[in-house]
Structures are given as C-alpha cells and as structure tokens.
Coordinates of C-alpha atoms and ligand atoms in Angstrom, one line a residue:
M5 CA -37.4 -6.7 11.7
R6 CA -37.7 -3.5 10.2
V7 CA -34.5 -2.2 8.5
N8 CA -33.9 0.9 6.5
P9 CA -31.7 1.0 3.8
A10 CA -30.5 4.5 4.1
D11 CA -29.7 4.2 7.7
D12 CA -28.0 1.0 6.7
D13 CA -25.8 3.0 3.8
R14 CA -25.7 6.3 6.5
Y15 CA -24.0 3.8 9.2
M16 CA -22.1 1.8 6.5
S17 CA -20.2 5.3 5.5
L18 CA -19.3 6.3 8.9
A19 CA -17.8 2.8 9.5
L20 CA -15.7 3.3 6.4
R21 CA -14.8 6.5 7.3
L22 CA -13.9 4.8 10.9
A23 CA -11.5 2.3 8.9
E24 CA -9.9 5.1 7.1
K25 CA -8.2 6.3 9.8
G26 CA -5.8 3.1 9.7
R27 CA -4.8 4.0 6.9
G28 CA -0.7 3.0 6.5
T29 CA -0.8 1.6 10.1
T30 CA -2.9 -2.0 9.8
S31 CA -0.4 -3.4 7.2
P32 CA -0.2 -6.5 6.7
N33 CA -4.3 -6.3 7.8
P34 CA -6.8 -5.4 6.3
M35 CA -8.3 -1.5 7.8
A36 CA -11.7 -2.1 9.1
G37 CA -14.4 0.3 10.9
A38 CA -17.6 -1.0 13.3
V39 CA -20.6 1.0 14.0
V40 CA -23.0 -0.2 17.4
V41 CA -26.5 1.3 16.8
R42 CA -29.2 0.7 19.2
R43 CA -32.6 2.4 18.4
G44 CA -30.8 4.8 16.0
R45 CA -28.4 5.5 18.2
I46 CA -24.4 5.0 18.0
V47 CA -23.7 3.2 21.2
G48 CA -20.4 2.1 20.1
R49 CA -17.5 2.7 17.0
G50 CA -14.1 1.2 16.8
F51 CA -11.4 0.7 13.7
H52 CA -8.5 -1.2 13.6
L53 CA -5.2 0.5 14.2
R54 CA -2.3 -2.0 13.9
P55 CA -1.5 -5.6 13.5
G56 CA -1.3 -7.3 17.2
L57 CA -4.4 -4.6 18.2
P58 CA -8.3 -5.7 18.9
H59 CA -10.0 -5.9 15.7
A60 CA -13.2 -2.6 15.2
E61 CA -15.6 -5.1 15.6
I62 CA -14.2 -6.0 19.2
L63 CA -13.5 -2.5 20.1
A64 CA -17.0 -1.1 19.3
L65 CA -18.7 -3.5 21.0
L66 CA -16.1 -3.2 23.9
E67 CA -17.9 0.8 23.7
A68 CA -21.3 -0.2 23.3
G69 CA -20.9 -3.3 26.4
P70 CA -24.5 -4.3 27.6
L71 CA -26.1 -1.6 25.1
S72 CA -25.1 -3.9 22.3
E73 CA -28.2 -6.4 22.6
G74 CA -30.6 -6.1 20.6
A75 CA -28.6 -3.5 18.9
D76 CA -27.5 -3.7 14.7
L77 CA -23.3 -4.2 14.2
Y78 CA -22.2 -2.3 11.1
I79 CA -18.7 -3.7 9.7
T80 CA -16.9 -2.7 6.5
L81 CA -14.6 -6.6 6.5
E82 CA -16.6 -9.7 8.1
P83 CA -15.4 -10.7 11.1
C84 CA -12.9 -13.1 10.9
C85 CA -13.0 -16.8 12.2
H86 CA -9.3 -18.4 12.0
T87 CA -6.8 -18.4 15.0
K88 CA -3.9 -18.3 12.7
K89 CA -3.3 -14.6 14.1
R90 CA -1.9 -13.1 17.0
T91 CA -5.8 -11.7 18.6
P92 CA -8.8 -14.2 19.1
P93 CA -11.0 -14.4 16.4
C94 CA -14.2 -12.1 16.2
V95 CA -17.0 -14.1 15.1
P96 CA -17.7 -15.9 18.6
A97 CA -17.2 -12.4 20.6
V98 CA -20.3 -11.2 17.9
L99 CA -22.2 -14.0 18.7
D100 CA -22.0 -13.6 22.7
S101 CA -23.5 -9.9 22.4
N102 CA -27.1 -10.8 21.5
L103 CA -27.2 -8.5 18.9
R104 CA -30.0 -8.5 16.1
R105 CA -28.6 -7.5 12.9
V106 CA -25.0 -7.7 11.6
I107 CA -24.6 -5.5 8.0
V108 CA -21.5 -6.5 6.6
A109 CA -19.7 -4.2 3.7
T110 CA -18.0 -6.6 2.0
T111 CA -16.8 -10.4 3.0
D112 CA -12.1 -10.5 3.3
P113 CA -10.5 -12.4 0.4
N114 CA -8.0 -13.9 2.5
P115 CA -8.7 -17.6 2.0
L116 CA -8.4 -18.0 5.5
V117 CA -11.7 -16.0 6.2
D118 CA -13.5 -15.7 2.2
G119 CA -17.1 -15.8 3.2
K120 CA -16.2 -17.8 6.7
G121 CA -17.4 -15.7 8.8
V122 CA -21.1 -14.4 7.8
A123 CA -21.9 -18.1 7.8
A124 CA -20.8 -18.9 10.8
L125 CA -23.0 -16.2 12.0
R126 CA -25.6 -17.1 10.2
R127 CA -25.5 -20.7 11.0
A128 CA -25.8 -19.1 14.2
G129 CA -29.6 -17.7 13.4
L130 CA -28.0 -14.1 13.5
P131 CA -29.2 -12.6 10.5
V132 CA -26.8 -10.5 8.0
T133 CA -26.9 -8.1 5.4
L134 CA -24.4 -8.4 3.3
G135 CA -22.9 -5.9 0.2
V136 CA -23.5 -3.0 1.9
K137 CA -21.5 0.1 0.3
E138 CA -19.5 -3.1 -0.8
R139 CA -17.3 -1.3 -3.6
E140 CA -16.7 1.8 -1.7
A141 CA -15.1 -1.1 1.2
Q142 CA -13.6 -3.2 -1.6
A143 CA -11.5 -0.2 -2.7
L144 CA -10.3 0.9 0.7
N145 CA -8.7 -2.6 0.8
R146 CA -7.3 -2.9 -2.3
T147 CA -3.7 -3.2 -1.5
Y148 CA -5.0 -6.1 0.8
S149 CA -6.5 -7.6 -1.3
H150 CA -4.1 -8.1 -3.7
W151 CA -1.7 -9.0 -1.9
V152 CA -3.9 -12.1 -0.6
T153 CA -4.6 -12.7 -3.8
A154 CA -1.8 -12.5 -6.6
R155 CA 0.2 -13.4 -3.1
R156 CA 3.1 -10.2 -3.8
P157 CA 2.5 -6.4 -3.3
Y158 CA 0.4 -4.1 -4.7
V159 CA 2.9 -2.4 -6.9
I160 CA 2.6 2.2 -7.6
L161 CA 4.7 3.3 -9.9
K162 CA 5.1 7.4 -8.9
A163 CA 7.1 9.7 -11.0
G164 CA 7.6 14.1 -11.3
M165 CA 7.2 14.3 -15.1
T166 CA 7.7 17.2 -17.5
L167 CA 4.4 17.1 -20.2
D168 CA 6.5 15.9 -22.8
G169 CA 6.8 12.5 -20.6
Q170 CA 10.6 13.2 -19.7
I171 CA 11.9 12.7 -15.5
A172 CA 15.4 13.8 -16.1
T173 CA 17.6 15.7 -18.4
S174 CA 20.0 14.2 -20.8
T175 CA 22.9 14.5 -18.0
G176 CA 20.1 12.8 -15.5
R177 CA 19.1 15.9 -13.7
S178 CA 15.2 15.9 -12.5
R179 CA 15.5 18.0 -9.3
W180 CA 13.3 19.5 -9.5
I181 CA 10.8 18.9 -12.3
T182 CA 7.9 19.5 -10.1
G183 CA 6.8 22.1 -7.4
M184 CA 6.7 21.5 -3.4
P185 CA 2.4 20.7 -3.4
S186 CA 3.0 17.3 -5.3
R187 CA 6.0 16.8 -3.7
R188 CA 4.6 16.9 -0.6
D189 CA 2.2 14.7 -1.5
A190 CA 4.5 12.1 -2.9
H191 CA 5.7 11.9 0.9
R192 CA 2.1 11.3 2.0
L193 CA 2.4 8.4 -0.6
R194 CA 5.3 6.9 1.2
T195 CA 3.6 7.3 4.4
Q196 CA 0.8 4.8 2.7
V197 CA 2.5 1.8 1.5
D198 CA 4.9 -1.0 2.9
A199 CA 7.5 0.0 1.0
V200 CA 9.7 2.6 -1.4
L201 CA 11.7 0.7 -4.8
V202 CA 14.4 2.4 -6.6
G203 CA 16.9 1.2 -9.0
V204 CA 20.3 1.5 -8.4
G205 CA 20.8 4.3 -11.2
T206 CA 18.3 6.7 -9.2
V207 CA 21.0 6.4 -6.3
L208 CA 24.3 7.3 -8.3
K209 CA 22.1 10.2 -10.0
D210 CA 19.8 11.7 -7.6
D211 CA 21.2 10.1 -4.0
P212 CA 17.4 9.9 -2.1
S213 CA 17.1 9.3 1.3
L214 CA 13.3 7.9 0.3
I215 CA 12.6 8.6 3.7
A216 CA 9.1 10.3 4.4
R217 CA 9.9 13.9 5.6
T218 CA 5.7 14.5 6.5
G219 CA 2.5 13.0 7.6
P220 CA 2.3 10.4 11.0
R221 CA 5.9 8.8 10.4
L222 CA 7.4 11.6 10.4
L223 CA 8.3 10.9 14.2
A224 CA 7.6 7.4 14.2
P225 CA 9.8 4.2 14.7
A226 CA 12.0 3.0 12.5
D227 CA 9.2 0.0 12.0
R228 CA 6.6 2.4 10.6
Q229 CA 8.4 4.1 7.8
A230 CA 8.4 2.3 5.1
L231 CA 11.1 -0.3 3.7
R232 CA 13.8 1.0 1.6
V233 CA 14.5 -1.2 -1.5
V234 CA 18.0 -0.9 -4.0
V235 CA 17.8 -2.7 -7.0
D236 CA 21.5 -3.7 -7.6
S237 CA 22.5 -6.3 -9.3
T238 CA 26.6 -5.8 -8.0
L239 CA 25.7 -4.4 -4.9
R240 CA 27.0 -0.8 -7.1
V241 CA 25.6 1.3 -3.7
P242 CA 28.4 3.5 -2.3
P243 CA 28.6 2.8 1.6
G244 CA 27.8 6.2 2.2
A245 CA 24.7 6.7 0.1
H246 CA 21.9 8.8 1.7
V247 CA 19.6 5.4 1.4
L248 CA 21.7 3.4 3.6
S249 CA 21.8 6.5 6.5
E250 CA 19.5 7.1 9.3
Q251 CA 18.9 3.2 9.9
E252 CA 17.4 4.1 13.2
T253 CA 14.6 5.8 11.5
A254 CA 14.0 3.0 8.6
K255 CA 15.8 0.1 7.3
T256 CA 17.1 -0.1 3.9
L257 CA 17.1 -4.3 1.8
V258 CA 19.3 -4.2 -0.7
A259 CA 17.9 -6.9 -3.7
T260 CA 21.2 -8.4 -5.3
T261 CA 22.3 -11.5 -7.2
T262 CA 25.1 -13.8 -6.6
A263 CA 27.1 -11.9 -9.5
A264 CA 27.6 -9.0 -6.8
S265 CA 31.3 -9.3 -5.0
V266 CA 31.4 -10.7 -1.1
S267 CA 33.5 -8.2 0.2
R268 CA 30.6 -5.0 -0.8
R269 CA 28.3 -7.5 0.7
R270 CA 29.9 -7.5 4.0
A271 CA 30.8 -3.9 3.6
L272 CA 27.4 -3.2 3.6
E273 CA 26.1 -5.6 5.9
Q274 CA 28.5 -4.3 8.7
L275 CA 26.2 -1.0 8.4
G276 CA 23.3 -3.0 9.2
I277 CA 22.2 -3.1 5.8
E278 CA 19.9 -6.4 4.7
I279 CA 21.3 -8.0 1.5
L280 CA 19.1 -10.1 -0.3
I281 CA 20.6 -12.2 -2.7
L282 CA 18.0 -13.4 -5.4
P283 CA 17.8 -15.1 -8.8
S284 CA 19.2 -12.9 -11.6
A285 CA 16.9 -12.5 -15.8
E286 CA 19.3 -11.1 -18.3
K287 CA 22.2 -10.5 -15.5
Q288 CA 19.8 -7.9 -13.6
V289 CA 18.3 -8.8 -10.3
S290 CA 14.6 -10.8 -11.5
L291 CA 12.0 -8.6 -10.3
P292 CA 9.1 -11.0 -10.0
A293 CA 11.2 -12.7 -7.9
L294 CA 11.9 -9.8 -5.5
L295 CA 7.8 -9.2 -5.4
R296 CA 7.6 -12.4 -4.6
A297 CA 10.1 -12.5 -1.8
L298 CA 8.4 -8.8 -0.9
G299 CA 4.9 -10.6 -0.5
H300 CA 6.4 -13.6 1.8
R301 CA 7.7 -11.1 4.6
G302 CA 4.5 -9.2 5.0
I303 CA 5.0 -6.3 2.9
T304 CA 1.7 -6.0 0.7
S305 CA 2.7 -2.3 -1.0
V306 CA 5.6 -0.5 -3.2
L307 CA 6.0 2.4 -4.3
V308 CA 8.3 2.5 -6.9
E309 CA 10.2 5.7 -7.2
G310 CA 12.9 4.7 -9.8
G311 CA 14.7 5.8 -12.7
G312 CA 13.5 4.6 -16.7
E313 CA 15.3 0.9 -16.8
I314 CA 13.5 -0.1 -13.5
N315 CA 10.0 1.2 -14.9
A316 CA 10.6 -0.4 -18.2
S317 CA 11.5 -4.0 -16.8
L318 CA 8.6 -3.2 -14.3
L319 CA 6.3 -2.6 -17.2
R320 CA 7.5 -5.4 -19.1
G321 CA 6.6 -8.2 -16.7
K322 CA 3.2 -6.4 -16.4
L323 CA 4.1 -6.1 -12.5
I324 CA 2.7 -2.3 -12.4
D325 CA -0.9 -2.1 -10.5
H326 CA -1.3 1.2 -10.2
V327 CA 0.3 4.6 -11.7
C328 CA 0.2 8.3 -9.8
L329 CA 2.0 10.5 -12.6
Y330 CA 3.0 14.2 -11.4
V331 CA 3.0 16.5 -14.0
A332 CA 4.5 19.8 -14.7
P333 CA 3.5 22.3 -16.9
M334 CA 6.9 22.1 -18.9
L335 CA 8.2 20.9 -22.0
L336 CA 12.3 19.5 -21.8
G337 CA 12.3 17.7 -25.0
G338 CA 15.5 16.2 -26.3
A339 CA 15.6 12.3 -27.8
D340 CA 18.8 11.8 -24.9
A341 CA 16.5 12.9 -22.4
M342 CA 15.1 10.2 -19.7
G343 CA 11.7 9.4 -20.5
L344 CA 9.4 8.0 -17.5
I345 CA 9.4 4.5 -19.2
G346 CA 13.0 3.4 -20.9
G347 CA 14.5 0.3 -22.7
R348 CA 13.6 -0.8 -26.3
G349 CA 9.6 0.5 -27.2
P350 CA 7.4 -1.9 -28.5
V351 CA 6.9 -2.1 -32.1
R352 CA 2.8 -1.9 -32.4
L353 CA 0.9 0.4 -31.0
A354 CA -1.5 -2.7 -29.9
S355 CA 1.2 -3.3 -27.2
A356 CA 0.7 -0.7 -25.4
S357 CA -0.6 -0.8 -21.7
G358 CA -4.6 1.1 -21.3
L359 CA -5.4 2.8 -17.8
R360 CA -8.3 2.3 -16.1
G361 CA -10.3 4.4 -13.7
M362 CA -8.3 7.4 -14.9
K363 CA -8.6 10.1 -12.1
I364 CA -6.8 14.0 -12.9
R365 CA -6.5 16.5 -9.3
S366 CA -3.8 19.4 -9.6
L367 CA -1.5 20.4 -7.1
G368 CA -0.3 23.7 -7.2
E369 CA 0.4 24.5 -11.1
D370 CA 0.8 20.7 -11.4
F371 CA -1.8 17.6 -12.2
L372 CA -1.8 14.7 -10.6
V373 CA -2.9 11.7 -13.1
E374 CA -3.9 8.6 -11.3
G375 CA -5.0 4.9 -13.0
D376 CA -4.9 1.2 -12.8
L377 CA -3.0 -1.0 -14.9
Ligands
NAP1 N1 11.0 12.6 -12.1 C1 11.1 11.3 -11.4 O1 10.2 11.3 -10.8 C2 12.5 10.4 -10.8 C3 12.6 9.7 -10.2 C4 13.8 8.8 -9.4 C5 14.6 9.2 -11.3 N2 14.9 9.5 -11.8 C6 15.7 9.8 -12.9 O2 15.9 8.9 -13.3 C7 17.8 8.4 -13.7 C8 18.0 7.1 -13.3 O3 17.6 6.1 -13.6 P1 18.2 4.9 -14.4 O4 17.6 4.1 -14.9 O5 19.8 4.8 -14.5 O6 17.7 4.3 -12.9 P2 17.2 3.4 -12.4 O7 15.7 2.8 -13.5 O8 16.3 3.5 -10.6 O9 18.0 2.1 -11.8 C9 18.4 1.6 -12.7 C10 19.2 -0.1 -13.1 O10 19.1 -0.5 -11.9 C11 20.1 -1.9 -11.8 N3 18.9 -3.2 -11.9 C12 18.6 -4.5 -11.5 N4 18.2 -5.0 -11.6 C13 17.4 -4.2 -12.9 C14 16.1 -4.6 -13.3 N5 15.5 -5.9 -13.3 N6 15.6 -4.0 -14.5 C15 16.5 -2.8 -14.5 N7 17.0 -2.4 -13.3 C16 17.7 -2.9 -12.3 C17 20.2 -2.0 -12.6 O11 22.2 -1.7 -12.7 P3 22.7 -3.2 -12.3 O12 22.8 -4.0 -13.7 O13 24.4 -2.5 -11.6 O14 21.9 -3.6 -11.5 C18 20.4 -0.5 -13.5 O15 21.2 0.3 -14.3 C19 18.3 9.6 -12.7 O16 18.8 10.5 -13.6 C20 17.2 10.4 -11.8 O17 17.5 11.5 -11.7 C21 14.0 10.9 -12.1

C-alpha cells in the first residue's frame, strides 16, 4: 500500500480544522473531525457538533457513501467502541465501510476507550496508522482529557489587570482596567467553557451578569450559555444581583455551606437558582469539593472571573490549570489596591508557581498573557 506522509499530514490538518468547528458545543464530549479520501480526492467530511448527534467519522462516511470502499479515513480521535452513551459505537460502522486504511491522530484518554478503538480495528484486520498530528490533536482536547483523567474540570483563571498586577483600586473599582478588544476576547472565552465562576465578593462589588454577550451563544438557549457559579459560604448574594437574573438565558448555581440560613436558601430557590450545599474548609466553601461536584455533572471547564480571594484559594489548592491575564498599559500602585492573588503570600520565592508554555498576544493597547500551571 502506497502511503505519503505529507498527504497524511495535510488531510489530518483538514480534519483538525473541521474538529475546531465544534469548539464550545461538544462538551462533555471531545471535539473530533474526520475526512474520507479516495485516490487523492476528498469524498467525505464530518465533525462532531454536540452530544447526541453523530460522531465525526459517521458523518464523513455517510457523505462518502459507496465511495468509502477502498478509501482512507482520517480521524482526529480514535473511534469509540463502548455503548455507555446516546449514540451507537463507531468501530462497527468504520469496519463496515470497506476502507483501505484508517489514520488516527490520537487515542481517546477516556478509560472506556483508551486505545480499545484502535485495537478493535486492527484486530479486524484493518490497517491503522496512529500518531499523525498527535500533539495538535491532544492540544485540541486538553479540557476534555483533563476532565476524564482528573475527574474535575479544567480551571482557567482569567483577569484584567494593570502592569503592576492590580485587579481593583483600594475601594474595589475595576471597571475598566482593560480596553474593549480585551473585554470582547474575554466574552469569547465565556463561549468556550461550561461554567464561569466568581466569589460572592465580586458579585457584591461589581454585580456582573457573567453572560457571554458575543459569539455564537448570543442567541443560544440556556443550555448553551455557560453555567454561572457563585461561591458564597453564607448566601450573602443579594436576590436582585445581575448574576441571578436572565435564568432563561443562563442558569446560576450558588455553592454554599450549612452555615447559610434556610430562609436565604428558600428565597434564592424561589428565583429558580440552584443551591449546592458543600463541605466547608476554614468556614468557606471547599473548592476541591465544588470542582469535584461540577465535574460529576459533566462540567469539563471552568473560567474563574473572581476577585483576589477566590484566586488565592484556588492557587493555594493547586487547582488552576491555565491563566489568561489581560494586562493593561497602566500602573495603579497602592499597598491597599487589590492584587491578582490575595491572601498571605509564601515566605520563600521557591514556593512561587511557575508557568509553562507562555504566549503573548496584543489586543488593542493591552496584552493577553497566557500560560499553563
Ligand atoms: N480586574 C478583574 O479582572 C477583576 C475580576 C473580578 C473581581 N475583581 C475585583 O475583585 C474585587 C472582589 O474581590 P474579592 O476577593 O472580594 O472577591 P471574590 O474572590 O470574588 O470573592 C471572595 C469571597 O468568596 C467567598 N468564598 C467562599 N468560599 C471561598 C473560598 N474557598 N475561598 C475564597 N473565597 C471564598 C468568601 O465570602 P464568604 O466567606 O462570605 O463565602 C470571600 O469573601 C472587586 O473589587 C472586583 O472589582 C476584579
């Protein structure tokens, strides 16, 4: 069988671009794209759009129809072989298509799959090339991979800050540190995650709605907007807060402890707000318990837009996976201003958390600085 690695790269790149079309809508499923190529001609394409809809390879094979016979199938993620989901497994459909070869970018880290899809194809005698554009395919689904392996959502810390690291003035004012291009980009981030989280301190000071006002979710129903999560140990969130309004557009969950009064709980429940009572740690909501609970209900990613206190607890608990900092060209100063991470700092510099894979992009006059923790 003649195989050209440059062609493999090219067709897999196309499959990856198709997969990208599902960003923000496939969760808790991974993004996936597929291309069917017969004698150098693309005869089928597909990508996974949302849970319950067909997987990428099924759509690509459907489009190819009888032309899939003797063709090569490029898929960004190995086909599934388990039945614990709404759609039937893809391995039998792939085997029934009389393909010549299957090219897979990466295996699925879900323990129910984890190489079993590739193994099943090979066992049936279908040649499989594994690992074409593997790094790119793994990066595409890092949120999903984190969720299925760590069993908690991928946590992204986002903030708008001054060059000297302040996120609010001494009186708690933060609107607006960054310019419009940064704020628009931050709304784009909201459209790509399953939940947006703040501490009650931010609700009391800024009264944000946390709704994505831009991008594909603008007109989307409630199940397509990120879940809004408020961390509030004693239910201080005022019933008139913006974060509790527009429930028909985006749902809100308030995470609290048994220290909250029953009457406050009832008042919020009457507004249609879900109250989640969690264990407490030092009289505050246990954030590991909250993230576990969110992961359990299929929340694969959380964008933290909170203030210094919530950021500090997450950093202390080693619960941050990625940071997105919008840095504005201004110095604020003041020991009493609010820094990005509050609380007491470590004594030793060696205790600082180093970032990896740093990237910088300019947005108007600001810079977006990103990295992994
Ligand atoms: N520039 C930016 O990007 C940006 C973004 C957001 C906020 N801000 C600014 O940040 C300021 C608010 O900061 P903040 O620190 O007061 O707000 P926060 O971090 O959003 O909320 C802190 C509150 O969350 C509650 N909480 C519950 N469990 C917690 C836990 N495990 N760890 C930490 N907190 C927990 C606590 O209140 P209970 O004990 O009552 O539960 C705590 O006081 C405002 O001035 C706002 O403008 C700036």
